[in-house]
């Protein structure tokens, strides 16, 4: 049965787990990128536990729904596995550039290093998309091509 509800639940779980893990790494990368941007602006990078946890949480909150969306759309994205992940990550990044979360809006207006910010975060999101694809490939059971004859019953 190709459309069994447990199959969709399993895919959703894989999407959530992949998004969670990749989102956590996205948050770590974002924290490091923020330090690089501060240094480029000749400012001392500031770290606080609360600020670092907020950046990690933001990565995870972006990653969870993104993982679900990726699992739903990955077969419709053209290209190789890496290409699919990179395309998804880039599209996600461009979406967030056009409609940034409130925390990102205040951070980008305070920084004079816009090109550096866009490049660093663009690379992070492309990497995020590739990592989500790799995780999904590893976690999803191999999908068999649907065989119409197998679903037919006689009698």
JSON list of C-alpha atoms in Angstrom, two decimals:
[
{"chain": "A", "resi": 1, "resn": "UNK", "atom": "CA", "xyz": [0.00, 0.00, 0.00]},
{"chain": "A", "resi": 2, "resn": "UNK", "atom": "CA", "xyz": [1.79, 3.06, -1.26]},
{"chain": "A", "resi": 3, "resn": "UNK", "atom": "CA", "xyz": [-0.38, 5.60, 0.58]},
{"chain": "A", "resi": 4, "resn": "UNK", "atom": "CA", "xyz": [-0.55, 4.00, 4.00]},
{"chain": "A", "resi": 5, "resn": "UNK", "atom": "CA", "xyz": [-0.75, 6.59, 6.85]},
{"chain": "A", "resi": 6, "resn": "UNK", "atom": "CA", "xyz": [2.16, 5.01, 8.73]},
{"chain": "A", "resi": 7, "resn": "UNK", "atom": "CA", "xyz": [4.36, 5.60, 5.70]},
{"chain": "A", "resi": 8, "resn": "UNK", "atom": "CA", "xyz": [3.59, 9.32, 5.87]},
{"chain": "A", "resi": 9, "resn": "UNK", "atom": "CA", "xyz": [4.14, 9.36, 9.62]},
{"chain": "A", "resi": 10, "resn": "UNK", "atom": "CA", "xyz": [7.51, 7.70, 9.16]},
{"chain": "A", "resi": 11, "resn": "UNK", "atom": "CA", "xyz": [8.52, 10.24, 6.52]},
{"chain": "A", "resi": 12, "resn": "UNK", "atom": "CA", "xyz": [7.34, 13.08, 8.75]},
{"chain": "A", "resi": 13, "resn": "UNK", "atom": "CA", "xyz": [9.42, 11.70, 11.62]},
{"chain": "A", "resi": 14, "resn": "UNK", "atom": "CA", "xyz": [12.48, 11.49, 9.38]},
{"chain": "A", "resi": 15, "resn": "UNK", "atom": "CA", "xyz": [11.87, 15.07, 8.23]},
{"chain": "A", "resi": 16, "resn": "UNK", "atom": "CA", "xyz": [11.55, 16.33, 11.80]},
{"chain": "A", "resi": 17, "resn": "UNK", "atom": "CA", "xyz": [14.65, 14.47, 13.01]},
{"chain": "A", "resi": 18, "resn": "UNK", "atom": "CA", "xyz": [16.70, 15.57, 10.00]},
{"chain": "A", "resi": 19, "resn": "UNK", "atom": "CA", "xyz": [15.54, 19.16, 10.45]},
{"chain": "A", "resi": 20, "resn": "UNK", "atom": "CA", "xyz": [16.27, 19.06, 14.17]},
{"chain": "A", "resi": 21, "resn": "UNK", "atom": "CA", "xyz": [19.83, 17.81, 13.72]},
{"chain": "A", "resi": 22, "resn": "UNK", "atom": "CA", "xyz": [20.63, 20.04, 10.76]},
{"chain": "A", "resi": 23, "resn": "UNK", "atom": "CA", "xyz": [18.92, 22.99, 12.48]},
{"chain": "A", "resi": 24, "resn": "UNK", "atom": "CA", "xyz": [21.08, 22.51, 15.57]},
{"chain": "A", "resi": 25, "resn": "UNK", "atom": "CA", "xyz": [24.20, 22.64, 13.38]},
{"chain": "A", "resi": 26, "resn": "UNK", "atom": "CA", "xyz": [22.74, 25.63, 11.52]},
{"chain": "A", "resi": 27, "resn": "UNK", "atom": "CA", "xyz": [22.42, 27.40, 14.87]},
{"chain": "A", "resi": 28, "resn": "UNK", "atom": "CA", "xyz": [26.03, 26.58, 15.78]},
{"chain": "A", "resi": 29, "resn": "UNK", "atom": "CA", "xyz": [27.21, 27.81, 12.40]},
{"chain": "A", "resi": 30, "resn": "UNK", "atom": "CA", "xyz": [25.13, 30.97, 12.74]},
{"chain": "A", "resi": 31, "resn": "UNK", "atom": "CA", "xyz": [26.72, 31.68, 16.11]},
{"chain": "A", "resi": 32, "resn": "UNK", "atom": "CA", "xyz": [30.19, 31.35, 14.56]},
{"chain": "A", "resi": 33, "resn": "UNK", "atom": "CA", "xyz": [29.18, 33.48, 11.57]},
{"chain": "A", "resi": 34, "resn": "UNK", "atom": "CA", "xyz": [27.99, 36.21, 13.93]},
{"chain": "A", "resi": 35, "resn": "UNK", "atom": "CA", "xyz": [31.44, 36.25, 15.54]},
{"chain": "A", "resi": 36, "resn": "UNK", "atom": "CA", "xyz": [33.13, 36.56, 12.14]},
{"chain": "A", "resi": 37, "resn": "UNK", "atom": "CA", "xyz": [30.80, 39.42, 11.20]},
{"chain": "A", "resi": 38, "resn": "UNK", "atom": "CA", "xyz": [31.54, 41.21, 14.48]},
{"chain": "A", "resi": 39, "resn": "UNK", "atom": "CA", "xyz": [35.29, 40.84, 13.92]},
{"chain": "A", "resi": 40, "resn": "UNK", "atom": "CA", "xyz": [34.95, 42.13, 10.35]},
{"chain": "A", "resi": 41, "resn": "UNK", "atom": "CA", "xyz": [33.14, 45.19, 11.75]},
{"chain": "A", "resi": 42, "resn": "UNK", "atom": "CA", "xyz": [36.09, 45.70, 14.16]},
{"chain": "A", "resi": 43, "resn": "UNK", "atom": "CA", "xyz": [33.93, 44.81, 17.13]},
{"chain": "A", "resi": 44, "resn": "UNK", "atom": "CA", "xyz": [34.66, 42.37, 19.89]},
{"chain": "A", "resi": 45, "resn": "UNK", "atom": "CA", "xyz": [32.43, 39.29, 19.57]},
{"chain": "A", "resi": 46, "resn": "UNK", "atom": "CA", "xyz": [30.18, 39.02, 22.60]},
{"chain": "A", "resi": 47, "resn": "UNK", "atom": "CA", "xyz": [28.97, 35.72, 23.91]},
{"chain": "A", "resi": 48, "resn": "UNK", "atom": "CA", "xyz": [26.29, 35.05, 26.46]},
{"chain": "A", "resi": 49, "resn": "UNK", "atom": "CA", "xyz": [24.65, 31.80, 27.34]},
{"chain": "A", "resi": 50, "resn": "UNK", "atom": "CA", "xyz": [21.21, 33.27, 26.71]},
{"chain": "A", "resi": 51, "resn": "UNK", "atom": "CA", "xyz": [22.19, 34.73, 23.34]},
{"chain": "A", "resi": 52, "resn": "UNK", "atom": "CA", "xyz": [23.89, 31.54, 22.21]},
{"chain": "A", "resi": 53, "resn": "UNK", "atom": "CA", "xyz": [20.89, 29.43, 23.26]},
{"chain": "A", "resi": 54, "resn": "UNK", "atom": "CA", "xyz": [18.58, 31.79, 21.38]},
{"chain": "A", "resi": 55, "resn": "UNK", "atom": "CA", "xyz": [20.63, 31.37, 18.19]},
{"chain": "A", "resi": 56, "resn": "UNK", "atom": "CA", "xyz": [20.63, 27.58, 18.62]},
{"chain": "A", "resi": 57, "resn": "UNK", "atom": "CA", "xyz": [16.88, 27.58, 19.25]},
{"chain": "A", "resi": 58, "resn": "UNK", "atom": "CA", "xyz": [16.31, 29.70, 16.15]},
{"chain": "A", "resi": 59, "resn": "UNK", "atom": "CA", "xyz": [18.29, 27.21, 14.06]},
{"chain": "A", "resi": 60, "resn": "UNK", "atom": "CA", "xyz": [16.22, 24.35, 15.44]},
{"chain": "A", "resi": 61, "resn": "UNK", "atom": "CA", "xyz": [12.93, 26.25, 14.96]},
{"chain": "A", "resi": 62, "resn": "UNK", "atom": "CA", "xyz": [13.86, 26.87, 11.33]},
{"chain": "A", "resi": 63, "resn": "UNK", "atom": "CA", "xyz": [15.11, 23.30, 10.89]},
{"chain": "A", "resi": 64, "resn": "UNK", "atom": "CA", "xyz": [12.06, 21.42, 12.16]},
{"chain": "A", "resi": 65, "resn": "UNK", "atom": "CA", "xyz": [9.49, 22.71, 9.66]},
{"chain": "A", "resi": 66, "resn": "UNK", "atom": "CA", "xyz": [12.13, 22.91, 6.92]},
{"chain": "A", "resi": 67, "resn": "UNK", "atom": "CA", "xyz": [12.87, 19.20, 7.37]},
{"chain": "A", "resi": 68, "resn": "UNK", "atom": "CA", "xyz": [9.17, 18.39, 7.00]},
{"chain": "A", "resi": 69, "resn": "UNK", "atom": "CA", "xyz": [8.85, 20.54, 3.89]},
{"chain": "A", "resi": 70, "resn": "UNK", "atom": "CA", "xyz": [11.99, 19.01, 2.38]},
{"chain": "A", "resi": 71, "resn": "UNK", "atom": "CA", "xyz": [10.75, 15.45, 2.83]},
{"chain": "A", "resi": 72, "resn": "UNK", "atom": "CA", "xyz": [7.47, 16.42, 1.16]},
{"chain": "A", "resi": 73, "resn": "UNK", "atom": "CA", "xyz": [9.12, 18.21, -1.78]},
{"chain": "A", "resi": 74, "resn": "UNK", "atom": "CA", "xyz": [12.44, 16.43, -2.36]},
{"chain": "A", "resi": 75, "resn": "UNK", "atom": "CA", "xyz": [11.15, 14.23, -5.18]},
{"chain": "A", "resi": 76, "resn": "UNK", "atom": "CA", "xyz": [9.96, 17.33, -7.02]},
{"chain": "A", "resi": 77, "resn": "UNK", "atom": "CA", "xyz": [13.31, 19.15, -6.86]},
{"chain": "A", "resi": 78, "resn": "UNK", "atom": "CA", "xyz": [15.42, 18.40, -9.93]},
{"chain": "A", "resi": 79, "resn": "UNK", "atom": "CA", "xyz": [19.05, 17.35, -9.75]},
{"chain": "A", "resi": 80, "resn": "UNK", "atom": "CA", "xyz": [21.31, 15.03, -7.82]},
{"chain": "A", "resi": 81, "resn": "UNK", "atom": "CA", "xyz": [20.88, 14.44, -4.10]},
{"chain": "A", "resi": 82, "resn": "UNK", "atom": "CA", "xyz": [23.42, 17.13, -3.24]},
{"chain": "A", "resi": 83, "resn": "UNK", "atom": "CA", "xyz": [21.85, 19.44, -5.81]},
{"chain": "A", "resi": 84, "resn": "UNK", "atom": "CA", "xyz": [18.39, 18.93, -4.30]},
{"chain": "A", "resi": 85, "resn": "UNK", "atom": "CA", "xyz": [19.66, 19.77, -0.83]},
{"chain": "A", "resi": 86, "resn": "UNK", "atom": "CA", "xyz": [21.63, 22.79, -2.04]},
{"chain": "A", "resi": 87, "resn": "UNK", "atom": "CA", "xyz": [18.66, 24.09, -4.03]},
{"chain": "A", "resi": 88, "resn": "UNK", "atom": "CA", "xyz": [16.34, 23.67, -1.05]},
{"chain": "A", "resi": 89, "resn": "UNK", "atom": "CA", "xyz": [18.80, 25.39, 1.30]},
{"chain": "A", "resi": 90, "resn": "UNK", "atom": "CA", "xyz": [19.26, 28.29, -1.10]},
{"chain": "A", "resi": 91, "resn": "UNK", "atom": "CA", "xyz": [15.50, 28.71, -1.57]},
{"chain": "A", "resi": 92, "resn": "UNK", "atom": "CA", "xyz": [14.99, 28.62, 2.20]},
{"chain": "A", "resi": 93, "resn": "UNK", "atom": "CA", "xyz": [17.71, 31.26, 2.63]},
{"chain": "A", "resi": 94, "resn": "UNK", "atom": "CA", "xyz": [16.20, 33.52, -0.04]},
{"chain": "A", "resi": 95, "resn": "UNK", "atom": "CA", "xyz": [12.78, 33.17, 1.60]},
{"chain": "A", "resi": 96, "resn": "UNK", "atom": "CA", "xyz": [14.22, 34.21, 4.96]},
{"chain": "A", "resi": 97, "resn": "UNK", "atom": "CA", "xyz": [16.06, 37.13, 3.35]},
{"chain": "A", "resi": 98, "resn": "UNK", "atom": "CA", "xyz": [12.78, 38.38, 1.90]},
{"chain": "A", "resi": 99, "resn": "UNK", "atom": "CA", "xyz": [10.79, 37.70, 5.08]},
{"chain": "A", "resi": 100, "resn": "UNK", "atom": "CA", "xyz": [13.32, 37.66, 7.92]},
{"chain": "A", "resi": 101, "resn": "UNK", "atom": "CA", "xyz": [12.39, 36.55, 11.43]},
{"chain": "A", "resi": 102, "resn": "UNK", "atom": "CA", "xyz": [12.28, 39.49, 13.90]},
{"chain": "A", "resi": 103, "resn": "UNK", "atom": "CA", "xyz": [15.59, 38.53, 15.56]},
{"chain": "A", "resi": 104, "resn": "UNK", "atom": "CA", "xyz": [17.35, 38.43, 12.18]},
{"chain": "A", "resi": 105, "resn": "UNK", "atom": "CA", "xyz": [15.84, 41.77, 11.17]},
{"chain": "A", "resi": 106, "resn": "UNK", "atom": "CA", "xyz": [17.31, 43.57, 14.16]},
{"chain": "A", "resi": 107, "resn": "UNK", "atom": "CA", "xyz": [20.67, 41.84, 13.77]},
{"chain": "A", "resi": 108, "resn": "UNK", "atom": "CA", "xyz": [21.09, 42.66, 10.08]},
{"chain": "A", "resi": 109, "resn": "UNK", "atom": "CA", "xyz": [20.18, 46.33, 10.48]},
{"chain": "A", "resi": 110, "resn": "UNK", "atom": "CA", "xyz": [22.79, 46.71, 13.23]},
{"chain": "A", "resi": 111, "resn": "UNK", "atom": "CA", "xyz": [25.60, 45.28, 11.10]},
{"chain": "A", "resi": 112, "resn": "UNK", "atom": "CA", "xyz": [27.32, 47.25, 8.36]},
{"chain": "A", "resi": 113, "resn": "UNK", "atom": "CA", "xyz": [28.73, 44.10, 6.79]},
{"chain": "A", "resi": 114, "resn": "UNK", "atom": "CA", "xyz": [25.71, 43.16, 4.65]},
{"chain": "A", "resi": 115, "resn": "UNK", "atom": "CA", "xyz": [27.59, 41.36, 1.86]},
{"chain": "A", "resi": 116, "resn": "UNK", "atom": "CA", "xyz": [29.60, 39.29, 4.34]},
{"chain": "A", "resi": 117, "resn": "UNK", "atom": "CA", "xyz": [26.42, 38.50, 6.26]},
{"chain": "A", "resi": 118, "resn": "UNK", "atom": "CA", "xyz": [24.59, 37.37, 3.12]},
{"chain": "A", "resi": 119, "resn": "UNK", "atom": "CA", "xyz": [27.51, 35.23, 1.93]},
{"chain": "A", "resi": 120, "resn": "UNK", "atom": "CA", "xyz": [28.12, 33.54, 5.29]},
{"chain": "A", "resi": 121, "resn": "UNK", "atom": "CA", "xyz": [24.47, 32.80, 5.95]},
{"chain": "A", "resi": 122, "resn": "UNK", "atom": "CA", "xyz": [23.87, 31.80, 2.33]},
{"chain": "A", "resi": 123, "resn": "UNK", "atom": "CA", "xyz": [26.64, 29.21, 2.62]},
{"chain": "A", "resi": 124, "resn": "UNK", "atom": "CA", "xyz": [25.23, 28.03, 5.96]},
{"chain": "A", "resi": 125, "resn": "UNK", "atom": "CA", "xyz": [21.77, 27.49, 4.49]},
{"chain": "A", "resi": 126, "resn": "UNK", "atom": "CA", "xyz": [23.08, 25.68, 1.42]},
{"chain": "A", "resi": 127, "resn": "UNK", "atom": "CA", "xyz": [25.04, 23.43, 3.79]},
{"chain": "A", "resi": 128, "resn": "UNK", "atom": "CA", "xyz": [21.90, 22.99, 5.89]},
{"chain": "A", "resi": 129, "resn": "UNK", "atom": "CA", "xyz": [19.95, 21.82, 2.84]},
{"chain": "A", "resi": 130, "resn": "UNK", "atom": "CA", "xyz": [22.68, 19.37, 1.82]},
{"chain": "A", "resi": 131, "resn": "UNK", "atom": "CA", "xyz": [22.87, 17.99, 5.36]},
{"chain": "A", "resi": 132, "resn": "UNK", "atom": "CA", "xyz": [19.10, 17.54, 5.51]},
{"chain": "A", "resi": 133, "resn": "UNK", "atom": "CA", "xyz": [19.23, 15.58, 2.24]},
{"chain": "A", "resi": 134, "resn": "UNK", "atom": "CA", "xyz": [22.07, 13.38, 3.52]},
{"chain": "A", "resi": 135, "resn": "UNK", "atom": "CA", "xyz": [20.21, 12.69, 6.77]},
{"chain": "A", "resi": 136, "resn": "UNK", "atom": "CA", "xyz": [16.95, 11.95, 4.97]},
{"chain": "A", "resi": 137, "resn": "UNK", "atom": "CA", "xyz": [18.74, 9.52, 2.64]},
{"chain": "A", "resi": 138, "resn": "UNK", "atom": "CA", "xyz": [20.29, 7.71, 5.59]},
{"chain": "A", "resi": 139, "resn": "UNK", "atom": "CA", "xyz": [17.15, 7.62, 7.73]},
{"chain": "A", "resi": 140, "resn": "UNK", "atom": "CA", "xyz": [14.44, 6.82, 5.18]},
{"chain": "A", "resi": 141, "resn": "UNK", "atom": "CA", "xyz": [14.10, 3.20, 4.22]},
{"chain": "A", "resi": 142, "resn": "UNK", "atom": "CA", "xyz": [14.89, 2.62, 0.57]},
{"chain": "A", "resi": 143, "resn": "UNK", "atom": "CA", "xyz": [11.80, 3.41, -1.42]},
{"chain": "A", "resi": 144, "resn": "UNK", "atom": "CA", "xyz": [10.81, 0.76, -3.91]},
{"chain": "A", "resi": 145, "resn": "UNK", "atom": "CA", "xyz": [9.30, 1.82, -7.22]},
{"chain": "A", "resi": 146, "resn": "UNK", "atom": "CA", "xyz": [5.59, 1.23, -7.11]},
{"chain": "A", "resi": 147, "resn": "UNK", "atom": "CA", "xyz": [4.52, -1.88, -8.98]},
{"chain": "A", "resi": 148, "resn": "UNK", "atom": "CA", "xyz": [0.94, -1.59, -10.21]},
{"chain": "A", "resi": 149, "resn": "UNK", "atom": "CA", "xyz": [0.68, -5.36, -10.59]},
{"chain": "A", "resi": 150, "resn": "UNK", "atom": "CA", "xyz": [1.48, -5.87, -6.90]},
{"chain": "A", "resi": 151, "resn": "UNK", "atom": "CA", "xyz": [-1.50, -3.76, -5.81]},
{"chain": "A", "resi": 152, "resn": "UNK", "atom": "CA", "xyz": [-4.01, -5.62, -7.99]},
{"chain": "A", "resi": 153, "resn": "UNK", "atom": "CA", "xyz": [-6.11, -8.29, -6.40]},
{"chain": "A", "resi": 154, "resn": "UNK", "atom": "CA", "xyz": [-7.97, -11.04, -8.15]},
{"chain": "A", "resi": 155, "resn": "UNK", "atom": "CA", "xyz": [-11.20, -12.32, -6.86]}
]
